[in-house]
Short mmCIF file of N, CA and C in Angstrom, two decimals:
data_model
loop_
_atom_site.label_atom_id
_atom_site.label_comp_id
_atom_site.label_asym_id
_atom_site.label_seq_id
_atom_site.Cartn_x
_atom_site.Cartn_y
_atom_site.Cartn_z
N MET A 265 343.41 -54.38 11.94
CA MET A 265 342.74 -54.55 13.18
C MET A 265 343.08 -53.03 13.48
N LYS A 266 343.97 -52.11 13.21
CA LYS A 266 344.04 -51.03 13.37
C LYS A 266 342.85 -50.14 12.57
N LYS A 267 342.63 -50.53 11.14
CA LYS A 267 341.21 -50.15 10.48
C LYS A 267 340.17 -50.46 10.99
N ASN A 268 340.02 -51.49 12.05
CA ASN A 268 338.91 -51.49 12.74
C ASN A 268 338.61 -50.90 13.83
N ILE A 269 339.56 -50.26 14.36
CA ILE A 269 339.22 -49.89 15.76
C ILE A 269 339.48 -48.15 15.32
N ILE A 270 340.41 -48.12 14.40
CA ILE A 270 339.68 -46.78 13.97
C ILE A 270 338.34 -46.36 13.15
N LEU A 271 337.51 -47.30 12.65
CA LEU A 271 336.09 -47.38 11.91
C LEU A 271 335.46 -47.11 13.12
N LEU A 272 335.44 -48.35 14.18
CA LEU A 272 334.90 -48.27 15.43
C LEU A 272 334.41 -46.41 16.14
N ILE A 273 336.21 -46.38 15.90
CA ILE A 273 336.29 -44.58 17.08
C ILE A 273 335.16 -43.28 16.18
N PHE A 274 335.50 -44.23 14.57
CA PHE A 274 334.63 -42.68 13.66
C PHE A 274 333.35 -43.54 13.26
N LEU A 275 332.26 -44.28 14.08
CA LEU A 275 331.31 -44.90 13.96
C LEU A 275 330.68 -44.27 15.18
N ALA A 276 331.29 -44.70 16.70
CA ALA A 276 331.23 -43.63 17.94
C ALA A 276 330.86 -42.40 17.08
N PHE A 277 331.47 -41.83 17.02
CA PHE A 277 331.64 -40.21 17.05
C PHE A 277 330.52 -39.64 15.99
N THR A 278 330.73 -40.42 15.39
CA THR A 278 329.37 -39.60 14.28
C THR A 278 327.71 -40.25 14.90
N ASN A 279 327.76 -41.17 15.72
CA ASN A 279 326.51 -41.53 16.47
C ASN A 279 326.66 -40.04 17.86
N ILE A 280 327.76 -40.07 18.01
CA ILE A 280 327.26 -38.32 18.91
C ILE A 280 327.12 -37.63 18.48
N ILE A 281 327.64 -37.17 17.01
CA ILE A 281 327.27 -35.57 17.06
C ILE A 281 325.97 -36.01 16.20
N ALA A 282 325.65 -37.31 15.22
CA ALA A 282 323.83 -37.04 15.38
C ALA A 282 323.22 -36.64 15.78
N ASN A 283 323.28 -37.29 17.38
CA ASN A 283 322.61 -36.86 18.52
C ASN A 283 322.49 -35.44 18.91
N ASP A 284 323.40 -34.80 18.52
CA ASP A 284 323.70 -33.26 18.51
C ASP A 284 322.73 -32.44 17.70
N ILE A 285 323.19 -32.86 16.40
CA ILE A 285 322.44 -32.50 15.39
C ILE A 285 321.10 -32.51 15.66
N SER A 286 320.47 -33.67 15.95
CA SER A 286 318.69 -34.31 16.13
C SER A 286 318.86 -33.31 17.24
N THR A 287 318.72 -32.78 18.04
CA THR A 287 319.12 -32.02 19.33
C THR A 287 318.45 -30.47 18.75
N TYR A 288 319.63 -29.97 17.83
CA TYR A 288 319.38 -28.36 17.42
C TYR A 288 318.73 -29.10 16.50
N GLU A 289 318.22 -29.51 15.54
CA GLU A 289 316.82 -29.81 14.39
C GLU A 289 316.02 -29.46 15.62
N ILE A 290 315.16 -29.79 16.46
CA ILE A 290 314.71 -29.96 16.97
C ILE A 290 314.12 -28.25 17.95
N MET A 291 315.39 -28.38 17.97
CA MET A 291 315.79 -26.16 18.78
C MET A 291 315.11 -25.83 17.76
N PHE A 292 315.57 -25.67 16.31
CA PHE A 292 315.38 -24.78 15.41
C PHE A 292 313.65 -25.02 14.67
N ASP A 293 313.22 -25.54 14.90
CA ASP A 293 311.74 -26.46 14.75
C ASP A 293 311.43 -25.71 15.44
N GLU A 294 311.52 -25.85 16.42
CA GLU A 294 310.36 -24.97 17.99
C GLU A 294 311.16 -23.45 17.21
N LEU A 295 311.62 -22.82 16.96
CA LEU A 295 312.53 -21.70 16.53
C LEU A 295 311.23 -21.32 15.23
N LYS A 296 310.70 -22.19 14.41
CA LYS A 296 309.77 -21.94 13.15
C LYS A 296 308.48 -21.80 13.54
N THR A 297 308.14 -22.14 14.55
CA THR A 297 307.02 -22.30 14.71
C THR A 297 306.34 -20.37 14.92
N ARG A 298 305.02 -20.18 14.18
CA ARG A 298 304.73 -18.71 14.29
C ARG A 298 304.74 -18.52 15.60
N ARG A 299 304.82 -17.32 16.72
CA ARG A 299 304.33 -16.60 17.89
C ARG A 299 303.57 -15.47 17.67
N GLU A 300 302.71 -15.76 18.55
CA GLU A 300 301.84 -14.45 18.53
C GLU A 300 302.76 -13.17 19.28
N GLY A 301 302.41 -11.75 18.62
CA GLY A 301 303.15 -10.52 19.20
C GLY A 301 301.98 -10.29 19.48
N LEU A 302 302.53 -9.04 20.07
CA LEU A 302 301.08 -7.39 20.25
C LEU A 302 300.71 -6.80 19.27
N ASP A 303 299.72 -6.86 19.02
CA ASP A 303 299.21 -5.79 17.60
C ASP A 303 299.52 -4.63 17.84
N GLN A 304 299.04 -4.10 17.13
CA GLN A 304 299.28 -2.02 17.33
C GLN A 304 298.49 -1.35 18.75
N LYS A 305 297.75 -1.58 18.05
CA LYS A 305 296.86 -1.51 19.36
C LYS A 305 297.91 -1.23 21.14
N GLN A 306 298.18 -2.69 21.09
CA GLN A 306 298.74 -2.95 22.43
C GLN A 306 300.10 -2.45 22.48
N ILE A 307 300.43 -2.35 21.31
CA ILE A 307 302.03 -1.72 21.19
C ILE A 307 302.35 0.32 20.96
N PHE A 308 301.10 0.88 21.45
CA PHE A 308 301.18 1.83 21.61
C PHE A 308 300.38 2.35 22.60
N LEU A 309 299.92 1.13 23.44
CA LEU A 309 299.77 1.73 24.76
C LEU A 309 300.86 1.51 25.88
N LEU A 310 301.82 0.66 24.75
CA LEU A 310 303.26 0.26 25.96
C LEU A 310 304.41 2.22 26.46
N LYS A 311 304.27 1.93 27.20
CA LYS A 311 305.42 3.29 28.28
C LYS A 311 306.65 2.64 27.30
N ASP A 312 307.64 3.84 27.00
CA ASP A 312 308.61 3.57 26.87
C ASP A 312 309.71 3.48 27.66
N PRO A 313 310.22 2.22 27.45
CA PRO A 313 311.44 1.89 27.98
C PRO A 313 312.66 2.78 28.43
N PHE A 314 313.00 3.43 27.66
CA PHE A 314 314.04 4.05 27.39
C PHE A 314 313.90 5.90 28.20
N ASN A 315 312.58 6.04 28.75
CA ASN A 315 312.70 7.08 28.87
C ASN A 315 312.37 7.08 30.36
N PHE A 316 313.63 7.88 30.74
CA PHE A 316 313.36 7.13 32.76
C PHE A 316 313.11 8.89 33.29
N ILE A 317 312.20 9.70 32.92
CA ILE A 317 311.70 10.44 33.27
C ILE A 317 311.00 10.35 34.68
N SER A 318 310.87 10.68 35.55
CA SER A 318 309.92 10.23 36.80
C SER A 318 309.43 11.06 37.06
N GLU A 319 308.35 10.42 37.62
CA GLU A 319 307.68 12.39 38.10
C GLU A 319 308.13 12.23 40.06
N LYS A 320 308.11 14.17 39.40
CA LYS A 320 309.19 14.75 40.42
C LYS A 320 308.13 14.65 41.98
N LYS A 321 308.14 14.38 42.71
CA LYS A 321 307.25 14.60 44.23
C LYS A 321 308.32 15.47 45.31
N ASP A 322 307.10 16.26 45.72
CA ASP A 322 307.25 17.24 46.55
C ASP A 322 307.59 16.91 47.63
N SER A 323 308.97 16.64 47.64
CA SER A 323 309.19 16.48 49.33
C SER A 323 309.76 16.98 50.38
N LYS A 324 309.77 18.39 49.81
CA LYS A 324 309.48 19.59 50.91
C LYS A 324 308.46 19.70 51.88
N LYS A 325 308.63 20.47 53.05
CA LYS A 325 307.08 20.68 54.23
C LYS A 325 306.60 21.87 52.38
N PRO A 326 305.44 22.23 52.98
CA PRO A 326 304.85 23.54 52.32
C PRO A 326 305.65 24.59 52.84
N ASN A 327 306.13 25.03 53.97
CA ASN A 327 306.74 25.51 55.10
C ASN A 327 308.24 25.73 54.74
N GLN A 328 308.68 25.20 54.49
CA GLN A 328 310.31 24.24 54.54
C GLN A 328 310.61 26.12 53.12
N GLU A 329 312.18 26.51 53.44
CA GLU A 329 312.03 27.60 52.45
C GLU A 329 313.79 26.62 52.54
N PHE A 330 314.19 27.38 50.58
CA PHE A 330 315.67 27.08 50.89
C PHE A 330 316.33 27.52 50.92
N VAL A 331 318.07 27.44 52.26
CA VAL A 331 318.52 27.66 52.87
C VAL A 331 319.83 27.84 51.80
N LYS A 332 320.66 29.24 51.87
CA LYS A 332 321.58 29.12 51.14
C LYS A 332 322.55 29.18 51.49
N TYR A 333 322.82 28.56 52.24
CA TYR A 333 324.19 28.50 53.88
C TYR A 333 324.45 27.51 53.44
N LYS A 334 326.29 27.32 53.64
CA LYS A 334 326.78 25.91 53.61
C LYS A 334 327.75 25.82 54.21
N LEU A 335 327.92 25.78 55.85
CA LEU A 335 328.36 25.38 56.49
C LEU A 335 329.41 24.16 56.43
N THR A 336 330.79 24.68 55.91
CA THR A 336 332.34 23.78 55.84
C THR A 336 333.17 23.69 56.51
N GLY A 337 333.28 24.00 57.82
CA GLY A 337 334.39 24.22 58.87
C GLY A 337 333.88 24.75 59.91
N ILE A 338 334.26 23.97 60.70
CA ILE A 338 334.12 24.93 62.23
C ILE A 338 335.93 24.72 62.41
N LEU A 339 336.42 26.18 63.17
CA LEU A 339 337.82 25.47 63.72
C LEU A 339 338.12 26.86 65.30
N SER A 340 337.70 26.13 66.36
CA SER A 340 337.67 26.43 68.04
C SER A 340 335.79 27.98 67.41
N ASN A 341 336.27 28.93 67.65
CA ASN A 341 335.12 29.90 67.87
C ASN A 341 334.86 30.65 66.11
N LYS A 342 335.80 30.30 64.53
CA LYS A 342 335.27 30.11 64.09
C LYS A 342 334.69 29.05 62.71
N ALA A 343 333.49 29.51 62.05
CA ALA A 343 332.86 28.74 61.36
C ALA A 343 332.85 29.25 60.20
N LYS A 344 333.29 28.31 58.76
CA LYS A 344 333.45 28.66 58.30
C LYS A 344 332.19 28.63 57.00
N ILE A 345 331.66 29.76 56.25
CA ILE A 345 330.34 29.77 55.61
C ILE A 345 330.27 29.83 53.90
N ASN A 346 329.39 29.26 53.44
CA ASN A 346 329.38 29.80 51.90
C ASN A 346 331.29 30.33 51.69
N GLY A 347 332.18 29.47 51.98
CA GLY A 347 333.93 29.23 51.68
C GLY A 347 334.29 30.91 52.39
N ASN A 348 333.71 31.87 53.05
CA ASN A 348 333.59 32.65 54.01
C ASN A 348 334.42 32.47 55.58
N TRP A 349 335.24 33.09 56.54
CA TRP A 349 335.64 32.58 58.16
C TRP A 349 334.18 33.70 58.44
N TYR A 350 333.81 33.25 59.67
CA TYR A 350 332.56 34.10 60.98
C TYR A 350 332.93 33.51 62.03
N PHE A 351 332.66 35.31 63.03
CA PHE A 351 332.96 34.82 63.61
C PHE A 351 331.49 34.74 64.55
N VAL A 352 331.19 34.58 66.44
CA VAL A 352 330.09 34.69 66.72
C VAL A 352 329.42 36.68 66.56
N ASN A 353 328.46 36.44 66.66
CA ASN A 353 327.89 37.60 66.40
C ASN A 353 328.07 38.38 65.33
N GLU A 354 329.05 38.27 63.79
CA GLU A 354 329.54 38.85 62.93
C GLU A 354 327.39 38.89 62.23
N GLN A 355 327.26 39.15 60.99
CA GLN A 355 325.84 39.32 60.73
C GLN A 355 326.48 39.00 59.23
N ILE A 356 325.26 37.90 58.48
CA ILE A 356 325.26 36.86 57.15
C ILE A 356 324.20 37.14 56.71
N ASP A 357 324.02 38.05 55.66
CA ASP A 357 323.28 38.73 55.21
C ASP A 357 322.02 39.34 56.25
N ASP A 358 320.97 38.50 56.36
CA ASP A 358 319.88 39.13 57.38
C ASP A 358 320.41 38.41 58.53
N TYR A 359 321.08 37.88 58.90
CA TYR A 359 321.46 36.56 59.79
C TYR A 359 322.62 36.84 60.88
N LYS A 360 322.26 36.75 61.77
CA LYS A 360 323.99 36.94 63.00
C LYS A 360 323.61 35.61 63.36
N ILE A 361 325.15 35.31 63.72
CA ILE A 361 325.68 34.34 64.57
C ILE A 361 325.73 34.44 65.81
N ILE A 362 324.53 33.55 66.38
CA ILE A 362 324.54 33.43 68.20
C ILE A 362 325.41 32.96 68.27
N GLY A 363 325.58 31.22 67.87
CA GLY A 363 326.56 30.38 68.30
C GLY A 363 327.01 29.73 67.48
N ILE A 364 328.16 28.59 68.10
CA ILE A 364 329.11 28.08 67.74
C ILE A 364 329.67 26.66 68.21
N LYS A 365 328.82 25.56 68.09
CA LYS A 365 328.68 24.32 68.34
C LYS A 365 329.92 23.88 67.97
N GLU A 366 330.26 22.74 68.66
CA GLU A 366 330.84 21.42 67.82
C GLU A 366 330.66 21.20 66.32
N SER A 367 329.45 20.67 66.04
CA SER A 367 329.23 20.57 64.40
C SER A 367 328.69 21.27 64.04
N SER A 368 327.64 21.97 64.76
CA SER A 368 326.62 23.30 64.45
C SER A 368 326.99 24.96 64.69
N VAL A 369 326.21 25.06 63.37
CA VAL A 369 326.48 26.90 63.96
C VAL A 369 325.09 27.58 64.14
N MET A 370 324.20 28.22 64.55
CA MET A 370 323.26 29.22 64.88
C MET A 370 323.25 30.28 64.24
N LEU A 371 322.05 30.12 63.12
CA LEU A 371 321.54 31.52 62.60
C LEU A 371 320.47 32.08 63.10
N ARG A 372 319.84 33.57 63.78
CA ARG A 372 318.94 34.11 63.80
C ARG A 372 319.05 35.44 62.83
N ASP A 373 317.42 35.39 62.78
CA ASP A 373 317.28 36.85 61.73
C ASP A 373 315.82 37.19 62.76
N LYS A 374 315.23 38.23 62.27
CA LYS A 374 314.29 39.24 63.55
C LYS A 374 313.04 37.57 63.32
N ASP A 375 312.52 37.02 61.88
CA ASP A 375 311.64 36.11 62.63
C ASP A 375 311.97 34.78 63.27
N LYS A 376 313.25 33.77 62.78
CA LYS A 376 313.27 32.64 62.97
C LYS A 376 314.31 32.41 63.49
N ILE A 377 315.35 31.27 63.64
CA ILE A 377 316.74 30.52 63.76
C ILE A 377 316.88 29.19 63.21
N LEU A 378 318.28 29.31 62.91
CA LEU A 378 318.26 28.62 61.71
C LEU A 378 319.78 27.33 62.25
N GLU A 379 320.07 26.43 61.91
CA GLU A 379 320.82 25.35 62.60
C GLU A 379 321.55 24.41 61.83
N LEU A 380 322.57 25.35 61.10
CA LEU A 380 323.63 24.57 60.00
C LEU A 380 324.53 23.76 60.71
N LYS A 381 324.57 22.14 60.04
CA LYS A 381 325.25 21.21 60.67
C LYS A 381 326.31 21.15 59.47
N LEU A 382 327.60 20.86 60.27
CA LEU A 382 328.60 20.09 59.82
C LEU A 382 328.56 18.47 59.10
N ASN A 383 328.36 18.75 57.80
CA ASN A 383 327.98 16.89 57.44
C ASN A 383 328.85 16.77 56.35
N GLU A 384 329.88 16.10 56.11
CA GLU A 384 331.05 14.87 55.48
C GLU A 384 330.40 13.66 55.14
N GLY A 385 328.91 13.88 55.64
CA GLY A 385 328.99 11.64 55.14
C GLY A 385 329.63 11.26 56.57
N ASN A 386 330.56 10.20 56.23
CA ASN A 386 329.98 9.38 57.67
C ASN A 386 331.98 10.17 57.59
N LYS A 387 332.50 11.53 57.35
CA LYS A 387 333.80 12.08 57.33
C LYS A 387 333.84 12.72 58.35
N ASN A 388 332.94 13.20 59.54
CA ASN A 388 333.38 14.53 60.21
C ASN A 388 334.65 14.02 60.81
N VAL A 389 334.93 15.67 60.43
CA VAL A 389 336.51 15.55 61.31
C VAL A 389 336.72 16.18 62.58
N LYS A 390 337.11 16.21 63.10
CA LYS A 390 337.58 16.61 64.65
C LYS A 390 338.91 17.07 64.79
N ILE A 391 338.98 18.58 64.96
CA ILE A 391 340.23 19.07 65.40
C ILE A 391 340.35 19.16 66.85
N THR A 392 341.11 18.73 67.61
CA THR A 392 341.37 19.75 68.79
C THR A 392 343.25 19.91 68.64
N TYR A 393 343.30 20.96 69.43
CA TYR A 393 344.39 21.64 69.28
C TYR A 393 344.87 21.35 71.24
N LYS A 394 346.21 21.69 71.77
CA LYS A 394 346.13 21.72 73.82
C LYS A 394 346.98 23.58 73.57
#
């Protein structure tokens, strides 16, 4: 009786395995069929997928100049610009500091007025004391 049960289990497993093998044979037959690819002309017309150089767009306005001053801190009536502390009415190159606000500094030269803003993303810090 044990031999019959073992034989029955063996036949059941071979049937399951045979079904799996036949599905894999169908998949391999599909892979064996010749696929049409691109010809040489079409390959040369493709863009290089590994070349990530993008076209540079001029996002600046034509009259906009590069500002070389960076405001990194404001404390009471002092402003830290390019690593140095300045007071109102002090000179920075051609510019004079005309005002220090809570989060910005106003600079003026002969022709124009610049406003430097204190930006640290969402981490703007206010320091108050009594």
